[in-house]
PDB file of C-alpha atoms in Angstrom:
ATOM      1  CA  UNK A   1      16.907 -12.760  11.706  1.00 89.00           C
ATOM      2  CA  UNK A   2      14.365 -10.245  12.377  1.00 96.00           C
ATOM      3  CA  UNK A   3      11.418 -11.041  14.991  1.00 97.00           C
ATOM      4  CA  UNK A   4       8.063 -10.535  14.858  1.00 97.00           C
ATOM      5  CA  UNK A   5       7.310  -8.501  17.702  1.00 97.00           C
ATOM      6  CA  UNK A   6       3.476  -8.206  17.365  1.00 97.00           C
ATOM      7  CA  UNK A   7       0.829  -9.609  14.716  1.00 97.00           C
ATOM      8  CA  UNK A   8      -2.966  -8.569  14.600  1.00 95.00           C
ATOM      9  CA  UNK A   9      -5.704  -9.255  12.360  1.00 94.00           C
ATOM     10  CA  UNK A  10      -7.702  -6.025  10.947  1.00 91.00           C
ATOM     11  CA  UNK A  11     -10.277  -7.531   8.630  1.00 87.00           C
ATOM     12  CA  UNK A  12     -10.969 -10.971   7.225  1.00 84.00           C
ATOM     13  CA  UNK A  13      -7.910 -10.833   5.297  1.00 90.00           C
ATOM     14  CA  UNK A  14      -5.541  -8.415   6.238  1.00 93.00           C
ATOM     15  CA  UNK A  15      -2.945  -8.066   9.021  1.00 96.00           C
ATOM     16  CA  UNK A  16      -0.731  -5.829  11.089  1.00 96.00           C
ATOM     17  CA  UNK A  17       2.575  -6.934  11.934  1.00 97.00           C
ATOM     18  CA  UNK A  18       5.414  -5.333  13.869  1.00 98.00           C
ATOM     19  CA  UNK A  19       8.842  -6.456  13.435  1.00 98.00           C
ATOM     20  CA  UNK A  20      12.438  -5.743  15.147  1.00 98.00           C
ATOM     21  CA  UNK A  21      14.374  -4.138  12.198  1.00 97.00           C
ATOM     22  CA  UNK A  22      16.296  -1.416  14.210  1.00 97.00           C
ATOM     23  CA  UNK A  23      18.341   0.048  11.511  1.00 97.00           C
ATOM     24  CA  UNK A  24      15.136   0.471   8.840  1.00 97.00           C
ATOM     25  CA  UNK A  25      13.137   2.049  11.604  1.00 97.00           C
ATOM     26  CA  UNK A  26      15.400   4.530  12.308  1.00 96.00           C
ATOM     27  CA  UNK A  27      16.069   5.131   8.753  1.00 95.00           C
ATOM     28  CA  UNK A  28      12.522   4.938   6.997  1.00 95.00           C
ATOM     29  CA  UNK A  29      10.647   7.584   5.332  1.00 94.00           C
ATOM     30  CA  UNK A  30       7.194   8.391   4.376  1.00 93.00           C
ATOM     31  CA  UNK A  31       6.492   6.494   1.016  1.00 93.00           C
ATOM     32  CA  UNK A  32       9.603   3.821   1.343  1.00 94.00           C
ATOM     33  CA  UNK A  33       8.706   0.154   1.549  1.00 94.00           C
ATOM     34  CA  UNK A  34      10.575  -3.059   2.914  1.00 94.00           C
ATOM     35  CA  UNK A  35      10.800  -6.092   0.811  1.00 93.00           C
ATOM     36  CA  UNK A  36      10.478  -9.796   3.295  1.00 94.00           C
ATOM     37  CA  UNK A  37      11.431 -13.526   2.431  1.00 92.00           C
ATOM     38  CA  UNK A  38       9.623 -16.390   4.642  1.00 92.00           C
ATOM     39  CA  UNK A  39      12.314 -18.704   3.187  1.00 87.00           C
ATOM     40  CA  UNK A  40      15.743 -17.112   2.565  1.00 81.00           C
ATOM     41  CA  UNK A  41      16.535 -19.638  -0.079  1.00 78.00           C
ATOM     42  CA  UNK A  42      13.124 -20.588  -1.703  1.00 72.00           C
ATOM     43  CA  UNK A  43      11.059 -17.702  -0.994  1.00 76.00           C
ATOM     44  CA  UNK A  44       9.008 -15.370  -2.317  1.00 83.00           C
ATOM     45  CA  UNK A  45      10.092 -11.535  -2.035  1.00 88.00           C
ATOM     46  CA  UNK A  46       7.381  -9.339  -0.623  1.00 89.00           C
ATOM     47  CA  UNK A  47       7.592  -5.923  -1.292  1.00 91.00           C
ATOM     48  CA  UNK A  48       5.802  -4.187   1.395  1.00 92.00           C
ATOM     49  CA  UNK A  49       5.440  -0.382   2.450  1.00 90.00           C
ATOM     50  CA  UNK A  50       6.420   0.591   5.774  1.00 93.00           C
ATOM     51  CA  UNK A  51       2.977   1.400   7.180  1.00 92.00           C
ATOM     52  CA  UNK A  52       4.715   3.125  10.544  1.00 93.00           C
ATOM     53  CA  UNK A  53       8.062   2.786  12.921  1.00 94.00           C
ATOM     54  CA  UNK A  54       9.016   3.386  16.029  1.00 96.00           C
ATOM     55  CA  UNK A  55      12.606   4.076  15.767  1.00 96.00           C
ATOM     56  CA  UNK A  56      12.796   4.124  19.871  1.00 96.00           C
ATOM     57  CA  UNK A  57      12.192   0.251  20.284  1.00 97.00           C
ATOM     58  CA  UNK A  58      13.551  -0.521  16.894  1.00 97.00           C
ATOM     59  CA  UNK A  59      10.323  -1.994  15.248  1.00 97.00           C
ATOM     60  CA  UNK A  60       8.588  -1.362  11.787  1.00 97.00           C
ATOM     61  CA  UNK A  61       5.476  -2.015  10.995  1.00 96.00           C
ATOM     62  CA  UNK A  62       4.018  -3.828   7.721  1.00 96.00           C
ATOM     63  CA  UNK A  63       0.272  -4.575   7.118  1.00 95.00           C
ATOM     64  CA  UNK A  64      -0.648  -6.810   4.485  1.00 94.00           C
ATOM     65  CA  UNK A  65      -3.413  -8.675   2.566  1.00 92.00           C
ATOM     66  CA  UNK A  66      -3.139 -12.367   2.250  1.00 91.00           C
ATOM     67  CA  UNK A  67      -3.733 -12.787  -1.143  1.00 84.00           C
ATOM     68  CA  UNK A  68      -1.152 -15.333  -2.679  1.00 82.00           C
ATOM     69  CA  UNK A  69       0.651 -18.456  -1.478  1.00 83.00           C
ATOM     70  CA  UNK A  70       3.433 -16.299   0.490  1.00 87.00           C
ATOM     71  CA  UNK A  71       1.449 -13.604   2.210  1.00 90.00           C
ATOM     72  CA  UNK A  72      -0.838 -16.979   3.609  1.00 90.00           C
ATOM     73  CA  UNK A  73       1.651 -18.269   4.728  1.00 91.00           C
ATOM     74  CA  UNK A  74       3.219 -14.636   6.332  1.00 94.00           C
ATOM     75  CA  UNK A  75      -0.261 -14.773   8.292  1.00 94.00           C
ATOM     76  CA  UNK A  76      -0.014 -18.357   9.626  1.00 94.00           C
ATOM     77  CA  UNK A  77       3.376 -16.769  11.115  1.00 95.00           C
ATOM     78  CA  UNK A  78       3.079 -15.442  14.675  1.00 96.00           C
ATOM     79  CA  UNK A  79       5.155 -13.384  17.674  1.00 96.00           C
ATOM     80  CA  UNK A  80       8.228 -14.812  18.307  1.00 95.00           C
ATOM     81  CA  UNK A  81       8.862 -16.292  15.299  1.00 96.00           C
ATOM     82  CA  UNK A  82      11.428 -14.560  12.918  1.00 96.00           C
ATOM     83  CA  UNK A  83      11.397 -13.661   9.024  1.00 96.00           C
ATOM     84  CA  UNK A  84      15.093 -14.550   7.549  1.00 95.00           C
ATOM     85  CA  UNK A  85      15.043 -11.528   5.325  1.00 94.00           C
ATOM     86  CA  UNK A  86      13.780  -7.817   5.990  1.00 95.00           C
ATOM     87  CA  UNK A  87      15.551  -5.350   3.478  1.00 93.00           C
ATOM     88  CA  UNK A  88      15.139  -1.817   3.550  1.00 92.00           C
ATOM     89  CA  UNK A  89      14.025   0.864   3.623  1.00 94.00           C
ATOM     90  CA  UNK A  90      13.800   0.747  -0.130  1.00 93.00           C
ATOM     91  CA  UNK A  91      12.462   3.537  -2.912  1.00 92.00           C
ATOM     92  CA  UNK A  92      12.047   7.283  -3.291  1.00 93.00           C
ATOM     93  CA  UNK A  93      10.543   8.844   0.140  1.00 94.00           C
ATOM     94  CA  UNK A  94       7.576  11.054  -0.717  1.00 95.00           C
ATOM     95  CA  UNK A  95       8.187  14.958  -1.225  1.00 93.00           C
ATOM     96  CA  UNK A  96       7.132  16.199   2.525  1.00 96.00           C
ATOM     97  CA  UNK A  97       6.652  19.815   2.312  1.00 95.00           C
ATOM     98  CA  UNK A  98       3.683  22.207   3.500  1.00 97.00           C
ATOM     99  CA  UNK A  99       1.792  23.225   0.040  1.00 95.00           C
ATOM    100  CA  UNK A 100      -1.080  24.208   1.654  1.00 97.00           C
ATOM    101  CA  UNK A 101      -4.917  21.348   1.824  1.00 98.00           C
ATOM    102  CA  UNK A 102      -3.931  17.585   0.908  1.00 98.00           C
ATOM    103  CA  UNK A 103      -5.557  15.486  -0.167  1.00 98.00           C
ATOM    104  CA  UNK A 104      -4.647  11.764   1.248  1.00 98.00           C
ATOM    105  CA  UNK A 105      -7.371   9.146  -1.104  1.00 98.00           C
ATOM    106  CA  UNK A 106      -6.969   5.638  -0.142  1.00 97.00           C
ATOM    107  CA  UNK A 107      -8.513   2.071  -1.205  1.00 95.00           C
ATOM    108  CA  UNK A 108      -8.748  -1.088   0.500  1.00 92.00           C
ATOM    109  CA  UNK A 109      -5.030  -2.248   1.952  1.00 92.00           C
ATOM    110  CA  UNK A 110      -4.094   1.061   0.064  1.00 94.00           C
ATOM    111  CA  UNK A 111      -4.553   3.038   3.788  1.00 95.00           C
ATOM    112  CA  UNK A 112      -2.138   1.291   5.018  1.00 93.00           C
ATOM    113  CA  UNK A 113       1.191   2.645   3.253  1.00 93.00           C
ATOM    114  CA  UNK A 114      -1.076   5.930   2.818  1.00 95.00           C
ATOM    115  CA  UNK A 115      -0.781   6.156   6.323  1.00 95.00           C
ATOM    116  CA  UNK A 116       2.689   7.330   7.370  1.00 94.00           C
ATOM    117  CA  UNK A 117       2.251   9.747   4.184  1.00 96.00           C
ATOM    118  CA  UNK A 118      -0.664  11.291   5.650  1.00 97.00           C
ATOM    119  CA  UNK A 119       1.042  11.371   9.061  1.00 95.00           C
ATOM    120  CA  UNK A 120       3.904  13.542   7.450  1.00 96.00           C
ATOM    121  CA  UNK A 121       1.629  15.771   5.274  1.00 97.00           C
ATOM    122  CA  UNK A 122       0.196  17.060   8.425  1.00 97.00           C
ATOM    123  CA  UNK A 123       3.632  16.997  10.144  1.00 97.00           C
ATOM    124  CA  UNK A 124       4.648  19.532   7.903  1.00 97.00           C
ATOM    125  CA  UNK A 125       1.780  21.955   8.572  1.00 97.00           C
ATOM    126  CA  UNK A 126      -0.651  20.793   5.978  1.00 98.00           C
ATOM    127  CA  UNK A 127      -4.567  21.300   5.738  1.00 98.00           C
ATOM    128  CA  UNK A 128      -5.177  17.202   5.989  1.00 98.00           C
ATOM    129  CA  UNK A 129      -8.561  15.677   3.840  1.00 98.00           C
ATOM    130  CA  UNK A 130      -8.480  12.076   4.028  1.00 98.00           C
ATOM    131  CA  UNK A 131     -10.736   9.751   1.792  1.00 98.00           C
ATOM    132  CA  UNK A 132     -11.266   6.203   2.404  1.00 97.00           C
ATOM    133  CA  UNK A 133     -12.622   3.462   0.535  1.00 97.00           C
ATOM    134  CA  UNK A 134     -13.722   0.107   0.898  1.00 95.00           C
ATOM    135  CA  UNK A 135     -16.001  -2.874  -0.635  1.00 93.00           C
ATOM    136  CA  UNK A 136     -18.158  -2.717   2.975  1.00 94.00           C
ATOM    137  CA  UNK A 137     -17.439  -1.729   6.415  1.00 94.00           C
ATOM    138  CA  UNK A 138     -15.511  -4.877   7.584  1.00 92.00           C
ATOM    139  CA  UNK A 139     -12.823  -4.467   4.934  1.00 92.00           C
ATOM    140  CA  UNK A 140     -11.960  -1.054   6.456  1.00 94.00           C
ATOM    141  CA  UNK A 141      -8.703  -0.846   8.339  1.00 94.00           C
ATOM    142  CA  UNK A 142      -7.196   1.815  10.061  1.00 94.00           C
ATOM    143  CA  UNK A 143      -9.947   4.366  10.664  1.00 95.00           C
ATOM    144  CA  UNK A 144      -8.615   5.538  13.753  1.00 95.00           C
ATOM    145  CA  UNK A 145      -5.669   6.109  12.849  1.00 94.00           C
ATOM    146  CA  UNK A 146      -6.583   7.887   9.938  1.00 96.00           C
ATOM    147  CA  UNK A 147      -9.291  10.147  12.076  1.00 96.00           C
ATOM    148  CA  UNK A 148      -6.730  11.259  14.670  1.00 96.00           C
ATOM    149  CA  UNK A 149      -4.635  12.825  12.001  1.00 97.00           C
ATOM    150  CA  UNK A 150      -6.741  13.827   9.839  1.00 98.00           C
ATOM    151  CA  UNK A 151      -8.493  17.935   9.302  1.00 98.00           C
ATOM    152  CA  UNK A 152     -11.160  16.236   7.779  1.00 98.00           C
ATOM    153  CA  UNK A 153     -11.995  12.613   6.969  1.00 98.00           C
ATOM    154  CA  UNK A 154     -14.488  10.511   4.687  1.00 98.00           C
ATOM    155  CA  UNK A 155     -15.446   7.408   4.239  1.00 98.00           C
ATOM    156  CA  UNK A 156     -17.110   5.306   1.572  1.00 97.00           C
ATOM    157  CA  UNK A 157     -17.965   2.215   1.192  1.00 96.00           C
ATOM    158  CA  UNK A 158     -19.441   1.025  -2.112  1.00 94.00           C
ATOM    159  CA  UNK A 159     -22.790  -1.085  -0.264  1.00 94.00           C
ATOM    160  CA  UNK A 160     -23.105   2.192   1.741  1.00 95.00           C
ATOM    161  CA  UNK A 161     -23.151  -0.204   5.197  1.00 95.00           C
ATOM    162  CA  UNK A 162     -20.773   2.382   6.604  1.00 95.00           C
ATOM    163  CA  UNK A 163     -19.844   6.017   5.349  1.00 95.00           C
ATOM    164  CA  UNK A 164     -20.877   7.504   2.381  1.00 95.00           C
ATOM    165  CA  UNK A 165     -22.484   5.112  -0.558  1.00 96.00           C
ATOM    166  CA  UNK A 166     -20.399   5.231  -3.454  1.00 95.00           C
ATOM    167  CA  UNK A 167     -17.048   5.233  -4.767  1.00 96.00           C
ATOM    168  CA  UNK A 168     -13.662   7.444  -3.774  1.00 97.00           C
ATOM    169  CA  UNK A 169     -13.826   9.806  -6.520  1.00 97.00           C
ATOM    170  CA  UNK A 170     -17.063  11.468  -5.754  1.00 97.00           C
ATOM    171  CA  UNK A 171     -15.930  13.760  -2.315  1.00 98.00           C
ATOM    172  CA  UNK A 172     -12.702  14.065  -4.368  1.00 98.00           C
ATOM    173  CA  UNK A 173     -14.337  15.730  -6.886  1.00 98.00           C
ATOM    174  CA  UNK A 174     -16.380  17.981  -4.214  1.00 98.00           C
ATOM    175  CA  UNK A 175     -13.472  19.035  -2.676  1.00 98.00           C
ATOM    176  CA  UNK A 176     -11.353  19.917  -5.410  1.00 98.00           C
ATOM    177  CA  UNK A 177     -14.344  22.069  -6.242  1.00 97.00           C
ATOM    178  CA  UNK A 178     -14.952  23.687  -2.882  1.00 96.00           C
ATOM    179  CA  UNK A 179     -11.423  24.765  -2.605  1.00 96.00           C
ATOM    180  CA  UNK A 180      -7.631  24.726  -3.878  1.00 97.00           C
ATOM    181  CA  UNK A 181      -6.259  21.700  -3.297  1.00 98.00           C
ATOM    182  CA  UNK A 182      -2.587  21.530  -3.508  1.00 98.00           C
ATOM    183  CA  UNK A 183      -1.920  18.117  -3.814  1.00 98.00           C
ATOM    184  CA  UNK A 184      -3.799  14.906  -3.973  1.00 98.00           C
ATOM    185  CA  UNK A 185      -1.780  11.372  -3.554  1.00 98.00           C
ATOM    186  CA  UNK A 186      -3.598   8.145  -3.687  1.00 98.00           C
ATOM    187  CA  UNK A 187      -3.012   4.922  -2.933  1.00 97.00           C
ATOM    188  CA  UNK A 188      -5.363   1.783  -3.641  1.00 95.00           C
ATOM    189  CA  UNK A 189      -6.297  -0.284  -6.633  1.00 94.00           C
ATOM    190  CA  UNK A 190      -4.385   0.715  -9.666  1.00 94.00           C
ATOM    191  CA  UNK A 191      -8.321   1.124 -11.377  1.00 96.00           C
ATOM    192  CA  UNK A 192      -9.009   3.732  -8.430  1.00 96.00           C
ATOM    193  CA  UNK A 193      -5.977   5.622  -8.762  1.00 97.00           C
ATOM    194  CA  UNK A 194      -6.550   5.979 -12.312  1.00 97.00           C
ATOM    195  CA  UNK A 195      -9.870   7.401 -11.926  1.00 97.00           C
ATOM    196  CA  UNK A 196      -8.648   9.626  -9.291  1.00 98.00           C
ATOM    197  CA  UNK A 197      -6.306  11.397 -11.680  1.00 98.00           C
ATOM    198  CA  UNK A 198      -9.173  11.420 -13.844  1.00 98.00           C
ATOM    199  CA  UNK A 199     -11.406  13.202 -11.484  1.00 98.00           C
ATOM    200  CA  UNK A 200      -8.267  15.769  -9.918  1.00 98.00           C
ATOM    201  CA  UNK A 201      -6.963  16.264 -13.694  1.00 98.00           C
ATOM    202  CA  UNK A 202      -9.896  19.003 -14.957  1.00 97.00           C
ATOM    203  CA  UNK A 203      -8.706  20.886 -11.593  1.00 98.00           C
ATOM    204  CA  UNK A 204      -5.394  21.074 -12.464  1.00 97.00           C
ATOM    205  CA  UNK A 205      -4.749  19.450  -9.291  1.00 98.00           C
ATOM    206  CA  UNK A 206      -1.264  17.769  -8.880  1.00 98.00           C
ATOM    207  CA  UNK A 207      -1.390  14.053  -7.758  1.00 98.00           C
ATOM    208  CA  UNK A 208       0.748  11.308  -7.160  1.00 97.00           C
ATOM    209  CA  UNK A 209      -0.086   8.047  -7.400  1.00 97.00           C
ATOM    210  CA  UNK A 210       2.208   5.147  -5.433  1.00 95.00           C
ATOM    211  CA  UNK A 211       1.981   2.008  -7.922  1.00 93.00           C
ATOM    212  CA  UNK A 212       2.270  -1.706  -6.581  1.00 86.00           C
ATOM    213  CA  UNK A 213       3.945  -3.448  -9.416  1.00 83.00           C
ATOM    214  CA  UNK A 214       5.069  -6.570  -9.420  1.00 81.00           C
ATOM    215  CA  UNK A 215       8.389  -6.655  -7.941  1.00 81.00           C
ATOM    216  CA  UNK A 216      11.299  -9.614  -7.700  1.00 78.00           C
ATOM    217  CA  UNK A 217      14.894  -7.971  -6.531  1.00 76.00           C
ATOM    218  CA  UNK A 218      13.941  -4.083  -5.805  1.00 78.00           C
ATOM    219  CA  UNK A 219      17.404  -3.066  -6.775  1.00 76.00           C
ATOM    220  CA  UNK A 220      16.177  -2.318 -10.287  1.00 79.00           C
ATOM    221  CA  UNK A 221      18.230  -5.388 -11.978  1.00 81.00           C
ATOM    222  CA  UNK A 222      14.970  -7.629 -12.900  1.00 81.00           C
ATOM    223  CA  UNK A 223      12.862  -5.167 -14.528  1.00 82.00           C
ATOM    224  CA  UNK A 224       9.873  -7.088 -13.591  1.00 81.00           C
ATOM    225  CA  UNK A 225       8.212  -3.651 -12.018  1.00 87.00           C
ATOM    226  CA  UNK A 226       8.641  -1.522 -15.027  1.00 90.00           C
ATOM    227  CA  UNK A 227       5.915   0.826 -15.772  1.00 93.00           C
ATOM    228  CA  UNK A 228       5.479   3.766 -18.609  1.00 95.00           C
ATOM    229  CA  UNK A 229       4.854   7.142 -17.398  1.00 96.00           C
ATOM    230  CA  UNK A 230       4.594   9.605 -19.479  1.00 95.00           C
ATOM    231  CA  UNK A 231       5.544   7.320 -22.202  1.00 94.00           C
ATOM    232  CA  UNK A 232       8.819   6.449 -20.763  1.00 95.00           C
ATOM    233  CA  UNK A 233       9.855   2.985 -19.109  1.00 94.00           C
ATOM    234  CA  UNK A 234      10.325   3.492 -15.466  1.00 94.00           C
ATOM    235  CA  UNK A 235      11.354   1.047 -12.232  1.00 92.00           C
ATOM    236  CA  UNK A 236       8.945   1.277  -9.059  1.00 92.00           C
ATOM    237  CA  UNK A 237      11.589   0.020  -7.038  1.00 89.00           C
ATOM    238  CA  UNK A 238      14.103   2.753  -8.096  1.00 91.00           C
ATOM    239  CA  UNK A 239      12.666   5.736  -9.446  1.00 92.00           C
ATOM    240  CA  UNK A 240       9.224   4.996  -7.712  1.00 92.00           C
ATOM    241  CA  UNK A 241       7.172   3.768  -5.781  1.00 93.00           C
ATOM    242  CA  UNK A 242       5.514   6.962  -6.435  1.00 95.00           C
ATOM    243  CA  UNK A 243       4.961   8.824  -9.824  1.00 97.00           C
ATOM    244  CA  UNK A 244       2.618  11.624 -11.540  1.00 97.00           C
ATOM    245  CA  UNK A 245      -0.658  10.012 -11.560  1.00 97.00           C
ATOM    246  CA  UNK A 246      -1.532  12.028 -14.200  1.00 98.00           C
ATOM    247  CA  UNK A 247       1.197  10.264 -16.719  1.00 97.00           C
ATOM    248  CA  UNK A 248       0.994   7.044 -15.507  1.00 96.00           C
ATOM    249  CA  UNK A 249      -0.404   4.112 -18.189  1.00 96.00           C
ATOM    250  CA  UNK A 250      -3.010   2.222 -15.731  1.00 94.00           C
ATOM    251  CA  UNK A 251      -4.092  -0.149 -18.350  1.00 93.00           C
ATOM    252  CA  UNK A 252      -0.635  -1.138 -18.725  1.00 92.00           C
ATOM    253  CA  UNK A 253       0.038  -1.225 -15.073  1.00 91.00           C
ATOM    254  CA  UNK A 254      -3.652  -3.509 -14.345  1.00 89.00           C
ATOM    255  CA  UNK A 255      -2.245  -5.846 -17.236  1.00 89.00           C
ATOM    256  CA  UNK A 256       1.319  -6.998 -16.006  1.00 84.00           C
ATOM    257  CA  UNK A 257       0.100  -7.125 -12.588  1.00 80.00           C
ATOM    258  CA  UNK A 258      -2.523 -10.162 -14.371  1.00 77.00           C
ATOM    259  CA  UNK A 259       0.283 -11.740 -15.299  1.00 71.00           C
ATOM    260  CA  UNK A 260       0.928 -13.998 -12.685  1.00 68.00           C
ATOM    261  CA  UNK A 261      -2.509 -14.932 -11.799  1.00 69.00           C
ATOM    262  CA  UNK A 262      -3.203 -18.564 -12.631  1.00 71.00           C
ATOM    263  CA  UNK A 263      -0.012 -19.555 -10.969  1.00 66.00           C
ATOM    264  CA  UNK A 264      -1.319 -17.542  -8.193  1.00 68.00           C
ATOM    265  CA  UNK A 265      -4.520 -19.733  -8.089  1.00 71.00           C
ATOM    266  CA  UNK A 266      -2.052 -22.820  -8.382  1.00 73.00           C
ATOM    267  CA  UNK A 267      -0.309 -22.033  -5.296  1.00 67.00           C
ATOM    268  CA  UNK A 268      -3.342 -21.030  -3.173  1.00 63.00           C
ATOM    269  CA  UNK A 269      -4.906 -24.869  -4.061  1.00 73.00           C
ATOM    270  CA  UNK A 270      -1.244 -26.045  -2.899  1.00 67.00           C
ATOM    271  CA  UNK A 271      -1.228 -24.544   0.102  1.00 64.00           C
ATOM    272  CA  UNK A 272      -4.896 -25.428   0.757  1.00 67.00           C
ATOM    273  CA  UNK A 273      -3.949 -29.153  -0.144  1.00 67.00           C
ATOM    274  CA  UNK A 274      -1.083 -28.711   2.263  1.00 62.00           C
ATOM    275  CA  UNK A 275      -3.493 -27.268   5.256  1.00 58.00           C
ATOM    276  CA  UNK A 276      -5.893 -30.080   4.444  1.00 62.00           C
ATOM    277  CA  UNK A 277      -3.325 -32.801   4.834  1.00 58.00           C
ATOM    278  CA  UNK A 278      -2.339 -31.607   8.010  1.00 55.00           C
ATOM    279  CA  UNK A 279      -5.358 -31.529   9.455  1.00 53.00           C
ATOM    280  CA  UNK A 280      -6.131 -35.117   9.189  1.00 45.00           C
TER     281      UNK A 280
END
């Protein structure tokens, strides 16, 4: 069993959780992700990136968006309770290396796992840009973590109640023409990210984009997260989570990631038929 050591609530619908998982926080790199069951039978698998560690105490920490009928009922979960399954660290770690400015562009939840990437960009030496993007100012999450690492950092918002008005892709286009960007990686919305490596592409700017497929076993065995890059079938879960943005099939990716939607909204009125039950 693995405990929840600490839970907190960022926005409306998106929380911070720290759990004991000593072996994956000493292990874990930049760019790897965890995957969770609530029920080790029944459940759901979550595949979640590792947002930070501390490999001293032996915690990791996940941040999620409560979206279906598992990550609900994730967030109705609280310290001291215990998730029955916490496997990882899973995927390809991001390429850490000092190149020279990076540029860190993230939407939404999308900070989150961008987090720890940015955290090692700037390890290494880097020039650090950050970009962040949200709907409005209460769905922003992690702005001071972002700002204490960061060389530069801006933020957007697309009502223009907090930052800049307007979408990601506009300071990323500034500052790939100011000056030579080495590398951009972005993490958000798969429609973002594909606009991003529309906006670096004319600048000859490489960027990597880290997908969220849908995922079942994360050994590679289900295929359910298989995306074409480049033409080619690929596995997020083994040859990803991160892949050149700039061969990546979006449209594809934003279409089997519909998939499962209606039986998405089936669950959510379950669970909402559950909550109301017990209430009375």
């Amino acid at each position: 069993m693995f405990p929840i050591v600490s839970k907190e609530q960022l926005s409306a619908d998106v929380y911070s959780m720290w759990v004991h998982a000593p072996l994956i926080a000493e292990e874990r790199k930049a760019g790897q992700f965890i995957i969770l069951q609530i029920d080790a039978q029944f459940g759901e698998r979550i595949p979640l990136t590792i947002a930070d560690a501390d490999p001293v105490k032996g915690d990791v920490r996940i941040i999620f968006q409560t979206v279906g009928y598992s990550t609900k009922k994730l967030a109705m979960m609280n310290a001291g309770d215990a998730l029955p399954v916490f496997l990882g660290p899973l995927g390809r770690p991001t390429q850490i290396e000092r190149k020279g400015t990076v540029v860190c562009v993230g939407g939404g939840i999308g900070v989150a796992p961008l987090h720890p990437i940015a955290q090692a960009m700037k390890a290494a030496g880097n020039k650090l840009i950050v970009i962040m993007g949200a709907r409005t100012k209460d769905l922003l999450i992690m702005e001071e973590d972002m700002r204490k690492i960061a060389d530069e950092l801006i933020i957007c918002t697309d009502d223009g109640s907090y930052g800049r008005k307007g979408l990601v892709t506009e300071p990323l286009k500034e500052v790939c023409a100011r000056e030579p960007v080495a590398e951009c990686v972005t993490i958000g919305p798969p429609i973002m990210m594909k606009f991003c490596a529309l906006t670096t592409k004319p600048f000859n700017v490489p960027t990597v984009a880290s997908l969220n497929a849908i995922m079942i076993d994360g050994t590679g065995m289900c295929g359910g997260c298989r995306v074409l890059v480049g033409g080619k079938i690929r596995f997020v879960c083994v040859d990803g989570p991160e892949f050149d943005a700039h061969q990546v099939d979006f449209d594809n990716l934003m279409q089997r990631n519909r998939a499962f939607v209606p039986r998405e909204r089936e669950e959510n009125c379950r669970l909402l038929k559950m909550a109301e039950t017990c209430g009375k």
